[in-house]
Short mmCIF file of C-alpha atoms and ligand atoms in Angstrom, two decimals:
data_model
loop_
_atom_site.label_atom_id
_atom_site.label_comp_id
_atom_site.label_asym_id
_atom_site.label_seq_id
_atom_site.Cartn_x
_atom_site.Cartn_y
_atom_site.Cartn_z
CA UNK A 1 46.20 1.17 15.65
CA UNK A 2 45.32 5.05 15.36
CA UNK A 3 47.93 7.71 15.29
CA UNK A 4 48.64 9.24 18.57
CA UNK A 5 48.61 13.01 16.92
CA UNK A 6 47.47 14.73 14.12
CA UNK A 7 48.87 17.71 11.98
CA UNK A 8 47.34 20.51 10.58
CA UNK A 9 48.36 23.42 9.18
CA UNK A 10 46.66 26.71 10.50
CA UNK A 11 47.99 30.08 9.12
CA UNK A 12 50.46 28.28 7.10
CA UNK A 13 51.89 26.83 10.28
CA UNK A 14 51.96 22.93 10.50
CA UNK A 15 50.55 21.84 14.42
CA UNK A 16 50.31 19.10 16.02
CA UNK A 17 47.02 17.83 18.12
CA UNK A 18 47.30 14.85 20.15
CA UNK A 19 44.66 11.76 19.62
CA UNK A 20 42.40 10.21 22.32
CA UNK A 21 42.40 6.99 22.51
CA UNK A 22 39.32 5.02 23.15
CA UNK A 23 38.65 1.64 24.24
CA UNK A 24 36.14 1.03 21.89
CA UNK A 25 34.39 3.49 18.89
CA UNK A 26 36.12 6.19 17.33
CA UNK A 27 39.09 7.78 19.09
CA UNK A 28 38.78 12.03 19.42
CA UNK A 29 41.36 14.54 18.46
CA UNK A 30 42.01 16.89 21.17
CA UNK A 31 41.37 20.36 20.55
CA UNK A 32 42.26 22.03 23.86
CA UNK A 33 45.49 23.38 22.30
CA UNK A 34 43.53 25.53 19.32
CA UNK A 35 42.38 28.28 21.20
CA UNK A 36 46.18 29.10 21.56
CA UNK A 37 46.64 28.79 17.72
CA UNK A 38 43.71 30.89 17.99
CA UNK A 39 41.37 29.12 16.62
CA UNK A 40 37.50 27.34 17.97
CA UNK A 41 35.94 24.27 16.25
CA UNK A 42 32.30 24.52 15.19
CA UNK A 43 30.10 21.71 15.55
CA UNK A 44 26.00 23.07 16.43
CA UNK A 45 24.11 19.82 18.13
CA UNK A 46 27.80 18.41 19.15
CA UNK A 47 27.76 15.58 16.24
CA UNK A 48 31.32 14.85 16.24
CA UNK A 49 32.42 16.10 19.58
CA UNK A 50 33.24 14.24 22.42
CA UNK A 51 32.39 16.46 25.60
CA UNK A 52 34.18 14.24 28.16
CA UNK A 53 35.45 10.90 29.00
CA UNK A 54 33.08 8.28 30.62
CA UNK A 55 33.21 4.34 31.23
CA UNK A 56 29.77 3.96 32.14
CA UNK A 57 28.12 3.62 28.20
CA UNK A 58 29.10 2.56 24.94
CA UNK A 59 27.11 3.08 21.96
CA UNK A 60 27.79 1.91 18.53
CA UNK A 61 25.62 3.58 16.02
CA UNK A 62 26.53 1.15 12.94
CA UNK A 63 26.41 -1.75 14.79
CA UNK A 64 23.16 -1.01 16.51
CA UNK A 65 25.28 -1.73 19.61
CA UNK A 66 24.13 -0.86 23.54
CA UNK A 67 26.42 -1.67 26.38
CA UNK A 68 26.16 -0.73 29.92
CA UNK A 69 29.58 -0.68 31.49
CA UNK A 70 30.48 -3.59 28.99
CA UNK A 71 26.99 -6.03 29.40
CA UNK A 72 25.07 -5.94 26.00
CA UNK A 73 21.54 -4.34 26.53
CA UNK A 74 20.04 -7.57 25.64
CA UNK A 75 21.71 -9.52 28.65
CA UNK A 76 20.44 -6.62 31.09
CA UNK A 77 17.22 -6.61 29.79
CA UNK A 78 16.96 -10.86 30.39
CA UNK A 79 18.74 -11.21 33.31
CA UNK A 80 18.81 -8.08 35.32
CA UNK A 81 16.34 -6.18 37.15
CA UNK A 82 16.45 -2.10 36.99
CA UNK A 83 18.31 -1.98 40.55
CA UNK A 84 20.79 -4.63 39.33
CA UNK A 85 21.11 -1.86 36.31
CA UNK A 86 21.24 1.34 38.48
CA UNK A 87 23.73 -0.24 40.79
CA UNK A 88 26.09 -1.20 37.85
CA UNK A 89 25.78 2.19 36.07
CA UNK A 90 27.10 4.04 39.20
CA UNK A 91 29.60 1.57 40.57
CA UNK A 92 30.89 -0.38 37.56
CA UNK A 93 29.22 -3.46 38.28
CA UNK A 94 26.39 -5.85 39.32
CA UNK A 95 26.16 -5.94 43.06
CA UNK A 96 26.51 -9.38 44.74
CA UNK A 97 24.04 -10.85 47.22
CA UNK A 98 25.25 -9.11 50.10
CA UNK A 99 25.12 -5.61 48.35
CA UNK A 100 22.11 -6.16 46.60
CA UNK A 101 20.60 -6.30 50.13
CA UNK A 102 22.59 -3.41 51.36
CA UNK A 103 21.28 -1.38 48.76
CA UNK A 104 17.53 -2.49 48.74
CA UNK A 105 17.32 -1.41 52.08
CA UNK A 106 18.75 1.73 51.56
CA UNK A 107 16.62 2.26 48.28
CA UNK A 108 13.16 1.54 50.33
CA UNK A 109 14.47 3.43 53.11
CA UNK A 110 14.29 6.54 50.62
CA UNK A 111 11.09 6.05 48.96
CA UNK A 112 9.08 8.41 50.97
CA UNK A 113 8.64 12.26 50.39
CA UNK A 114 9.41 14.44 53.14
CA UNK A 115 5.75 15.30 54.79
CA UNK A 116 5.96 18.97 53.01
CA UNK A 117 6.83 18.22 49.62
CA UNK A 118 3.44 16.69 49.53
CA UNK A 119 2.60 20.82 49.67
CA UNK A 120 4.30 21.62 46.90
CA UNK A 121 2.04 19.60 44.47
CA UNK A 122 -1.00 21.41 45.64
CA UNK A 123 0.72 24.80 44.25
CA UNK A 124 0.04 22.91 40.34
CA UNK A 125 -3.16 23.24 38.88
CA UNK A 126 -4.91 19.84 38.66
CA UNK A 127 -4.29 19.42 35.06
CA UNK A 128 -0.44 20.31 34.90
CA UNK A 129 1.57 18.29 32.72
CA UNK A 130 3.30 15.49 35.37
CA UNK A 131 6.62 16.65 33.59
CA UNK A 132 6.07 20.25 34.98
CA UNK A 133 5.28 18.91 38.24
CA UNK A 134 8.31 16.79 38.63
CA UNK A 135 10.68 19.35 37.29
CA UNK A 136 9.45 21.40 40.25
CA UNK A 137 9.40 18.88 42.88
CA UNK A 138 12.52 17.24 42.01
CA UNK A 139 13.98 20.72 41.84
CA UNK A 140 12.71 21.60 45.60
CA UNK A 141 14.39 18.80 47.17
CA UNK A 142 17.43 20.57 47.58
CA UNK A 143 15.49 22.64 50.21
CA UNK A 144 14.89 19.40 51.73
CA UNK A 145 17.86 17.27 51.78
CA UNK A 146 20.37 19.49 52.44
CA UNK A 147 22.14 17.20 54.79
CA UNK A 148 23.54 15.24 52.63
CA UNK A 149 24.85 17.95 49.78
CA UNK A 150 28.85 18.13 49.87
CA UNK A 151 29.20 17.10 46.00
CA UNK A 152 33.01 17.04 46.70
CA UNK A 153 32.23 13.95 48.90
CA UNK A 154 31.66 10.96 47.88
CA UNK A 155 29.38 9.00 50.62
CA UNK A 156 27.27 12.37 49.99
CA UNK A 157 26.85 11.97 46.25
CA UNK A 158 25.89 8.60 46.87
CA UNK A 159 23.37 8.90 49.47
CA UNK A 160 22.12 12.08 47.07
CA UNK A 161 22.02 9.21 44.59
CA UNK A 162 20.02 6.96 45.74
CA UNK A 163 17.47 9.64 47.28
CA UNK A 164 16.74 10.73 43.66
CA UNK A 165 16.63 6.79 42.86
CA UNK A 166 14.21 5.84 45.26
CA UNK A 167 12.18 9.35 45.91
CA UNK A 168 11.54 10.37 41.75
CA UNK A 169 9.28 7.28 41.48
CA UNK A 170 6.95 8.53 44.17
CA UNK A 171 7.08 12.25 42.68
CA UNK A 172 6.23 10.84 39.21
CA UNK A 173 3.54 8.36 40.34
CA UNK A 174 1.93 11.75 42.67
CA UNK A 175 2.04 13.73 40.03
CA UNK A 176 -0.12 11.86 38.05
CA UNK A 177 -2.58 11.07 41.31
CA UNK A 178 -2.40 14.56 41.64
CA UNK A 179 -3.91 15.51 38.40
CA UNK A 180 -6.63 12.95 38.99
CA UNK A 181 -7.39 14.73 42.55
CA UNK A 182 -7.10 11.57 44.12
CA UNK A 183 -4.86 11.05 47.52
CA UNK A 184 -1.73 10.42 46.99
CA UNK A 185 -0.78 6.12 47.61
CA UNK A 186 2.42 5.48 49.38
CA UNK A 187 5.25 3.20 48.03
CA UNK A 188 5.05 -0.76 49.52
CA UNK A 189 8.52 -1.73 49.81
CA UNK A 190 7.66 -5.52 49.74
CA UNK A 191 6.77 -4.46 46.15
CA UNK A 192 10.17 -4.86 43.31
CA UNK A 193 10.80 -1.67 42.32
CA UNK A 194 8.62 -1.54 38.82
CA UNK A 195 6.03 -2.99 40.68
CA UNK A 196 6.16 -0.31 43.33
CA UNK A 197 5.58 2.55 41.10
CA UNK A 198 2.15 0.58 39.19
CA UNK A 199 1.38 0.14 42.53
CA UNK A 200 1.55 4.05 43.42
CA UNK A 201 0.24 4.87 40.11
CA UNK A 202 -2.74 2.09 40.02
CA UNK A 203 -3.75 1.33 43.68
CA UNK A 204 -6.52 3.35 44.98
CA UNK A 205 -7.94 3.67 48.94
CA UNK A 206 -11.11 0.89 47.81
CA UNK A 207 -8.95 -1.46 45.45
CA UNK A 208 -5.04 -2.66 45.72
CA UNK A 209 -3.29 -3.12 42.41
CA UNK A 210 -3.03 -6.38 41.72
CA UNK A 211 0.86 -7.01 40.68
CA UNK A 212 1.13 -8.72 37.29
CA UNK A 213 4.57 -10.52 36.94
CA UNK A 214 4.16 -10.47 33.42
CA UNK A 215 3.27 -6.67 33.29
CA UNK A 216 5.88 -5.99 36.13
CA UNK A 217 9.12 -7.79 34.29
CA UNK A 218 7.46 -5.73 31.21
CA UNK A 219 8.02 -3.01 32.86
CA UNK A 220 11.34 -3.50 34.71
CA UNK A 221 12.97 -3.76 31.10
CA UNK A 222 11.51 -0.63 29.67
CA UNK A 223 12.95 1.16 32.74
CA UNK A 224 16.21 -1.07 32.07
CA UNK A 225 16.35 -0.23 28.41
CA UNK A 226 16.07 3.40 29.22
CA UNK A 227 18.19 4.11 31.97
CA UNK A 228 21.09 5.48 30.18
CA UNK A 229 22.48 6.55 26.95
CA UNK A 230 25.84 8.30 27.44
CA UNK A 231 25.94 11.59 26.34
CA UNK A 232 22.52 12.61 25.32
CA UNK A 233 20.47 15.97 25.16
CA UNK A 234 19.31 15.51 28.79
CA UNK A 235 22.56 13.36 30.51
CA UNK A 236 24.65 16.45 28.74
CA UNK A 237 22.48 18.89 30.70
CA UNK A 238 23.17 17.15 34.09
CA UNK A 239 26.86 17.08 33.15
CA UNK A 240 26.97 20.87 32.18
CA UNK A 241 24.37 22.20 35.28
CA UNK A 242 27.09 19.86 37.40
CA UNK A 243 29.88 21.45 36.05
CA UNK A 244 28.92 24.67 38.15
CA UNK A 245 28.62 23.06 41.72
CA UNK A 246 25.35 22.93 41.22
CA UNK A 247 23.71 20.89 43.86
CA UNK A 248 22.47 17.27 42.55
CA UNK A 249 18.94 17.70 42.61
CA UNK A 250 18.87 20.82 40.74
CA UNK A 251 20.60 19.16 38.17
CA UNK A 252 18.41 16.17 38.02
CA UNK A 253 15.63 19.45 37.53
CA UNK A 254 17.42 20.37 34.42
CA UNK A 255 17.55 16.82 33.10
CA UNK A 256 13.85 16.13 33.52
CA UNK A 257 13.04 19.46 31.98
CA UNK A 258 15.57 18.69 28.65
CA UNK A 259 14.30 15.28 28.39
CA UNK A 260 11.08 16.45 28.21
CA UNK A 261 11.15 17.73 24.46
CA UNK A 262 9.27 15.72 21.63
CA UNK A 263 12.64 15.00 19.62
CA UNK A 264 13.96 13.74 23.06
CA UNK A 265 12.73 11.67 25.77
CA UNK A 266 9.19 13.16 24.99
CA UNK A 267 9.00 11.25 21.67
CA UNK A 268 7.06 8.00 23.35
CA UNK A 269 3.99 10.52 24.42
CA UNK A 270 4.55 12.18 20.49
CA UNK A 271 4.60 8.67 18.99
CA UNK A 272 1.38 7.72 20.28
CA UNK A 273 -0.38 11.18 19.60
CA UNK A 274 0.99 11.08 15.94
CA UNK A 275 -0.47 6.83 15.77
CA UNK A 276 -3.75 8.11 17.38
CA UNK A 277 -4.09 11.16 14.51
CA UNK A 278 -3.27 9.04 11.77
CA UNK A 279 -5.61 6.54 13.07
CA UNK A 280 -6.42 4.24 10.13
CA UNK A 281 -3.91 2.47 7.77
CA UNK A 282 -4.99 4.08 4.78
CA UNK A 283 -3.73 7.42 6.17
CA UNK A 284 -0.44 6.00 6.72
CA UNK A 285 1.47 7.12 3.32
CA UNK A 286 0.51 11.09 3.73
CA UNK A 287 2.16 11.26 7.15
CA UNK A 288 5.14 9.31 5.14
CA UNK A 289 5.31 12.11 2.62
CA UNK A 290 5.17 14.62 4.82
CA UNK A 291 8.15 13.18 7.44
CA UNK A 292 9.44 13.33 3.96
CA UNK A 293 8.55 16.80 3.18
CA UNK A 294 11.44 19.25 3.94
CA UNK A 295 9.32 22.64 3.81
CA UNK A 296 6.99 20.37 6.44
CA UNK A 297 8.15 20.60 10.49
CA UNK A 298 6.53 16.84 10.57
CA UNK A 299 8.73 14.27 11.83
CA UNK A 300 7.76 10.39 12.25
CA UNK A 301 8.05 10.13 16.12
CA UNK A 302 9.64 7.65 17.25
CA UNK A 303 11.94 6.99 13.97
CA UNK A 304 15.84 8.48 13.86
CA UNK A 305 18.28 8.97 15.93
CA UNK A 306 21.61 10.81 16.50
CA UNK A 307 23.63 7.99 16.83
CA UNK A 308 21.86 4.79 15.75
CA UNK A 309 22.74 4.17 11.78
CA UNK A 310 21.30 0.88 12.31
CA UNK A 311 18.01 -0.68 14.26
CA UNK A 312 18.18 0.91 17.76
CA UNK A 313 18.57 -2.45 20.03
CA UNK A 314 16.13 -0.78 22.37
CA UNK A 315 13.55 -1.04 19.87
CA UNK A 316 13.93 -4.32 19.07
CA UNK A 317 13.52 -5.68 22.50
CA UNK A 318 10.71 -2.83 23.15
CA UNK A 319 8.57 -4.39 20.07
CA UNK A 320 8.93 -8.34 21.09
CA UNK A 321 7.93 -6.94 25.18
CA UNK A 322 5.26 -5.42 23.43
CA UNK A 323 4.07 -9.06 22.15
CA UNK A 324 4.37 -10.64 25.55
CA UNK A 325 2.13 -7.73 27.09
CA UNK A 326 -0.18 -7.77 24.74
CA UNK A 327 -0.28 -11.63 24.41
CA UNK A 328 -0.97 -11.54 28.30
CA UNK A 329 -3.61 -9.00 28.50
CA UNK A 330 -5.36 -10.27 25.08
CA UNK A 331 -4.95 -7.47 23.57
CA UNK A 332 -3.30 -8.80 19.98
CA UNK A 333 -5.68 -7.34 18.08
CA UNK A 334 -4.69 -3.57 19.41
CA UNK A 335 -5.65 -1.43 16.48
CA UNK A 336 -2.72 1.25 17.55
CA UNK A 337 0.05 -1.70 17.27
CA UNK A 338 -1.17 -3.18 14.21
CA UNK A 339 -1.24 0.33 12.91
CA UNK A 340 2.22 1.12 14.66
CA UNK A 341 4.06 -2.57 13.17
CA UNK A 342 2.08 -1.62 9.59
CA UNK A 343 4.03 2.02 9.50
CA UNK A 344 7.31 0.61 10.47
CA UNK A 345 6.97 -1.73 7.89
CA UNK A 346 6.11 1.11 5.25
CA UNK A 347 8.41 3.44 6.51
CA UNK A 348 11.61 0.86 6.41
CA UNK A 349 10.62 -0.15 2.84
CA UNK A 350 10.53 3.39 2.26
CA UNK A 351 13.73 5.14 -0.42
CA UNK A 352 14.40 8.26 2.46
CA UNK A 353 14.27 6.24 5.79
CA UNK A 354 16.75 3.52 4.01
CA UNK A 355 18.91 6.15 2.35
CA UNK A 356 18.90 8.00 5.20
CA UNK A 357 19.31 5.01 7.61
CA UNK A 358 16.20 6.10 9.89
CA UNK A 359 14.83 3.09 12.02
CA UNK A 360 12.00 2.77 14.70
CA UNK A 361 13.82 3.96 17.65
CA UNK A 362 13.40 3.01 21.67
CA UNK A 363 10.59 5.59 21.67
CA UNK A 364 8.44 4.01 19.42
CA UNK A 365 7.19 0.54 20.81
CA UNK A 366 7.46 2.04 24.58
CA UNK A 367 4.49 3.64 24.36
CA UNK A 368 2.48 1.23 23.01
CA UNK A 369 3.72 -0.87 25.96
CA UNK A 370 2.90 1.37 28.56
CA UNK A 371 -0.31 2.26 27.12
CA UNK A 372 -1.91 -1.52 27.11
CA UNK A 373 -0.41 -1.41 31.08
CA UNK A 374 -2.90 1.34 31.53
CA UNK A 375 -0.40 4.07 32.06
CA UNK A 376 -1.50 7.38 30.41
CA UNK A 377 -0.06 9.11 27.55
CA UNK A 378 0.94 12.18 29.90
CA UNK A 379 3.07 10.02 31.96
CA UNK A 380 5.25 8.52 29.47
CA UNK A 381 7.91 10.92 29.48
CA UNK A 382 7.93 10.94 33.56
CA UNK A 383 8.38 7.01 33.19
CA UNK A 384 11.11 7.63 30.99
CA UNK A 385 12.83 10.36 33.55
CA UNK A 386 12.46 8.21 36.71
CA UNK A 387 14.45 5.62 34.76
CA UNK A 388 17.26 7.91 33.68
CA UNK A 389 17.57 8.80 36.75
CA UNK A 390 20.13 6.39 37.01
CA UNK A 391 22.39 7.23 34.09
CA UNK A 392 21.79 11.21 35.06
CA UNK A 393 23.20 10.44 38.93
CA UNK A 394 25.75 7.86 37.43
CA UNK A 395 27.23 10.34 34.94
CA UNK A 396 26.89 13.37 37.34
CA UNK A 397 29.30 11.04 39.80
CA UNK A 398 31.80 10.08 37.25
CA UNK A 399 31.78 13.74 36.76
CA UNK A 400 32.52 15.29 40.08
CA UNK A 401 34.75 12.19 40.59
CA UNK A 402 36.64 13.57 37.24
CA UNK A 403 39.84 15.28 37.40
CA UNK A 404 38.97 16.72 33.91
CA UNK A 405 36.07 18.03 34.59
CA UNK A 406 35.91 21.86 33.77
CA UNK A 407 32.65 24.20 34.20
CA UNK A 408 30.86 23.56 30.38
CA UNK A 409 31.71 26.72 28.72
CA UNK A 410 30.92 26.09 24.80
CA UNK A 411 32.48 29.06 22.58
CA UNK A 412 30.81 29.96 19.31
CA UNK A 413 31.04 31.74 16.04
CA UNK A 414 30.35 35.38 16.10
CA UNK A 415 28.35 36.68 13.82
CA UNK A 416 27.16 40.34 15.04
CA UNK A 417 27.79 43.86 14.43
CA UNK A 418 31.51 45.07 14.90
CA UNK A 419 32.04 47.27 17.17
CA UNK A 420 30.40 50.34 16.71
CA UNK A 421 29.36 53.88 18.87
CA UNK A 422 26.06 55.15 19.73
CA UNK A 423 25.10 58.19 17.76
C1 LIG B 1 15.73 9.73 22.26
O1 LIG B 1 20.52 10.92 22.03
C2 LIG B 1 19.95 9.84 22.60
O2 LIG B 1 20.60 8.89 22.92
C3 LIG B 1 18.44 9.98 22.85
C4 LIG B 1 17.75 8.74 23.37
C5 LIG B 1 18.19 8.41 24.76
O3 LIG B 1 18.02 7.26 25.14
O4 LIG B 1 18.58 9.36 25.49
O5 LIG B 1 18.00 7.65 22.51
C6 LIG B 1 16.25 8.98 23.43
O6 LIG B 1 15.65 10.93 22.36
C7 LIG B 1 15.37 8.99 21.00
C8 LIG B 1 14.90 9.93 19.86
C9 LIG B 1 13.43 10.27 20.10
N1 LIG B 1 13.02 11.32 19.16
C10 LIG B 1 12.14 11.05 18.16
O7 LIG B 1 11.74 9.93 17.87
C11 LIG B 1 11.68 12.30 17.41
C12 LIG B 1 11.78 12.04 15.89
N2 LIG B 1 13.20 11.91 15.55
C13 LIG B 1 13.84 13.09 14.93
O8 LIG B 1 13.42 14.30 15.50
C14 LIG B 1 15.37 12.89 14.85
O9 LIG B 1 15.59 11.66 14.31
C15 LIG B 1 16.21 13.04 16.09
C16 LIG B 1 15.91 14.28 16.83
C17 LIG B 1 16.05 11.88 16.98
C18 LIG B 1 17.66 13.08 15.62
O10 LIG B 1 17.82 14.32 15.00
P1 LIG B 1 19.09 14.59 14.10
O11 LIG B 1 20.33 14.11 14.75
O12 LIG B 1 19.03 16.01 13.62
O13 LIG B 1 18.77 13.63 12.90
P2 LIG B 1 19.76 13.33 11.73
O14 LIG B 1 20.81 14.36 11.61
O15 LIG B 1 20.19 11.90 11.89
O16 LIG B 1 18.80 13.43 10.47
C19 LIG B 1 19.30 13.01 9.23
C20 LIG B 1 18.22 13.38 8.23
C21 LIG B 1 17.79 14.84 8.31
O17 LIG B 1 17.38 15.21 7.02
P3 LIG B 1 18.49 16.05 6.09
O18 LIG B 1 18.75 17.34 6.86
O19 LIG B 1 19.68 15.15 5.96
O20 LIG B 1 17.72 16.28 4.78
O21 LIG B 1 17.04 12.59 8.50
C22 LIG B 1 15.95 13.47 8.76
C23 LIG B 1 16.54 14.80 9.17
O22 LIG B 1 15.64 15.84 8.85
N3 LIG B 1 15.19 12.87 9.85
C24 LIG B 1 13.88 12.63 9.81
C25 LIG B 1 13.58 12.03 11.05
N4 LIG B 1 14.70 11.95 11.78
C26 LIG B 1 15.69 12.47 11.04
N5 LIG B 1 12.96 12.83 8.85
C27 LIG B 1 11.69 12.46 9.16
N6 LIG B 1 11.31 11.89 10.32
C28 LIG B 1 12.24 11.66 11.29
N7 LIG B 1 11.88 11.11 12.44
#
């Protein structure tokens, strides 16, 4: 049982800070009061700070834990599809028969762009990263869909909700089409949802894509294990753009843009440019020494985490899906996977990833995956965004719903000139 309060003494004054209580993981002291004691807290990269409450995702870091509003990752990932998961992250749990269908409908219903957002693409250059394109895109649809945009209602959100659900798929799969100059393939709802978007990214005008159910559950648990993560770098940008009034789509903008850094959601792309420059086994130990170098920026992608003291359960499943695909499209023998399995072998055996607990992380097989499917390194980190799209909107709703919720206003430690005149 933790202690409701704390004391501590602050300019020889004993005070008293009440204690949050969680349902599971560590419980957070609330610091509200010290501004009044006069006071801040100082914590760069948030370690130890809770920025809110939320009941959508628990992660335990030790354990290697991963639960989505209480169902382990691994269950999800088994049983569920990604609609099952999106559903459950916004509402609280899996819809039954009758709003599974509800919410199908309503998800197809949304999968086409409004006629002139197809314009916006051709303001890109052909060979613009599809991250930049859907960061723009997504970010325009507020000058589309501003019929639905009260944020302080909730039959808005949600409708806002599923729009970015069911619409970001097409944007990412365009974007890439886009790039290749080749016309733009629209979604077939008879499709699953996966299987939609290889569809939009694989079909051309002379040849259908020809649906793989291996490839296509493959691919609805990658977009399952990735579709939320409470408060990361890019769900904590939603939250804080949200925190204005912003309207949803903007802040969906701001996710896809934050998730798009190498040391976040752009590690899968990094993972497999760092396995492609090593290249051969024997190379293996100098990248080692230099992720162990610290006068070296190197970093082994797709290796730490934040939170994860222990194997990130994402990984596992990640590196037995990339078995089955492999297995299925005969591609055992990959040199990049034998080379990928061979460095996470090294690297765990290794003195500074054990002392410092770094493991493979969900980054690292995901690639690997989504290469042998055929999709291109460019469009990992847009596969990753279209499938937090679904924590982002879940989050941003729990926000707004919130009668916490305060615009994010971080303070900070001041360490400039005094005040001074000019001569
Ligand atoms: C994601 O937050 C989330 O939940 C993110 C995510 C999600 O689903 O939203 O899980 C998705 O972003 C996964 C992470 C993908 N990024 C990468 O794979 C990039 C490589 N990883 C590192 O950049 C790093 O591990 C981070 C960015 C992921 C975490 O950075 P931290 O929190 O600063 O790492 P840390 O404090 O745990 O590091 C402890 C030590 C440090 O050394 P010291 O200062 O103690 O000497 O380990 C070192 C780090 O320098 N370290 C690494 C390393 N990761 C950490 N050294 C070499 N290679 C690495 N990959």
């Amino acid at each position: 049982m933790t202690k409701e309060k704390i004391k501590v003494v602050l300019d020889g004054k004993e005070r008293e800070l009440p204690v949050i209580e969680s349902t599971i993981g560590n419980p957070s002291i609330d610091i509200r009061k010290l501004g009044k004691y006069n006071y801040f807290t100082y914590d760069p990269g948030f370690t130890s700070t809770s920025a809110c409450t939320s009941k959508i995702t628990y992660v335990d870091g030790n354990k290697g834990e991963l639960l989505y509003r209480g169902y382990p990752i691994e269950q999800l990932a088994e049983k569920c599809d990604y609609l099952d998961v999106s559903y459950l992250l916004m509402h609280g749990e899996l819809p039954d028969q009758a709003q599974k269908t509800v919410y199908l409908k309503s998800i197809a219903s949304h999968s086409l762009l409004h006629d002139q957002l197809n314009n916006i693409f051709g303001g890109f250059r052909r060979d613009a990263h599809p991250m930049a394109v859907m960061v723009g895109v997504v970010g325009s649809m507020s000058a589309f869909y501003f019929d639905n945009m009260d944020i302080n209602d909730p039959n808005h959100r949600q409708i806002s909700a599923q729009r970015l659900i069911a619409k970001i798929p097409t944007i990412a799969a365009w974007s890439y089409t886009y790039n290749l100059g080749l016309p733009f393939v629209y979604p077939k709802n008879e499709y699953d949802f996966g299987t939609n978007f290889l569809h939009m990214l694989f079909s051309r005008p002379y040849k259908d894509y020809e649906p793989n159910p291996i490839i296509s559950k493959a691919f609805e648990k990658i977009l399952i294990l990735h579709a939320d993560h409470e408060q990361n770098a890019s769900t904590s940008t939603v939250r804080l753009v949200g925190s204005t009034g912003a309207n949803p789509y903007a802040c969906i903008a701001a996710g896809i843009a934050s998730l798009w850094g190498p040391a976040h959601g752009g590690a899968n792309e990094a993972t497999l440019r760092m396995l492609t420059e090593i290249k051969d086994e024997s190379r293996i130990k100098q990248y080692i020494n230099r992720a162990k170098d610290k006068d070296d920026e190197f970093r082994l992608m797709g290796f730490g985490h934040r939170v994860y003291r222990n194997q990130d359960p994402r990984a596992i499943i990640m590196k037995e899906t990339c078995h089955e695909v492999l297995d299925e499209l005969g591609l055992n023998d990959d040199p990049i996977f034998k080379l990928a399995m061979k460095l996470e072998k090294i690297a765990l055996e290794d003195e500074y990833f054990i002392e410092k607990k770094l493991y493979p992380n969900v980054d690292f097989y995901s690639g690997i995956v989504m290469r042998a499917i055929g999709i291109p390194f460019s469009m990992f980190t847009a596969v990753f965004a279209l499938a937090r799209t679904a924590g982002w909107v879940a989050h941003w709703n729990e926000m707004m719903m919130s009668d916490e919720s305060k615009i994010g206003r971080p303070r900070q430690v001041y360490k400039g000139k005094t005040k001074r005149d000019i001569k």
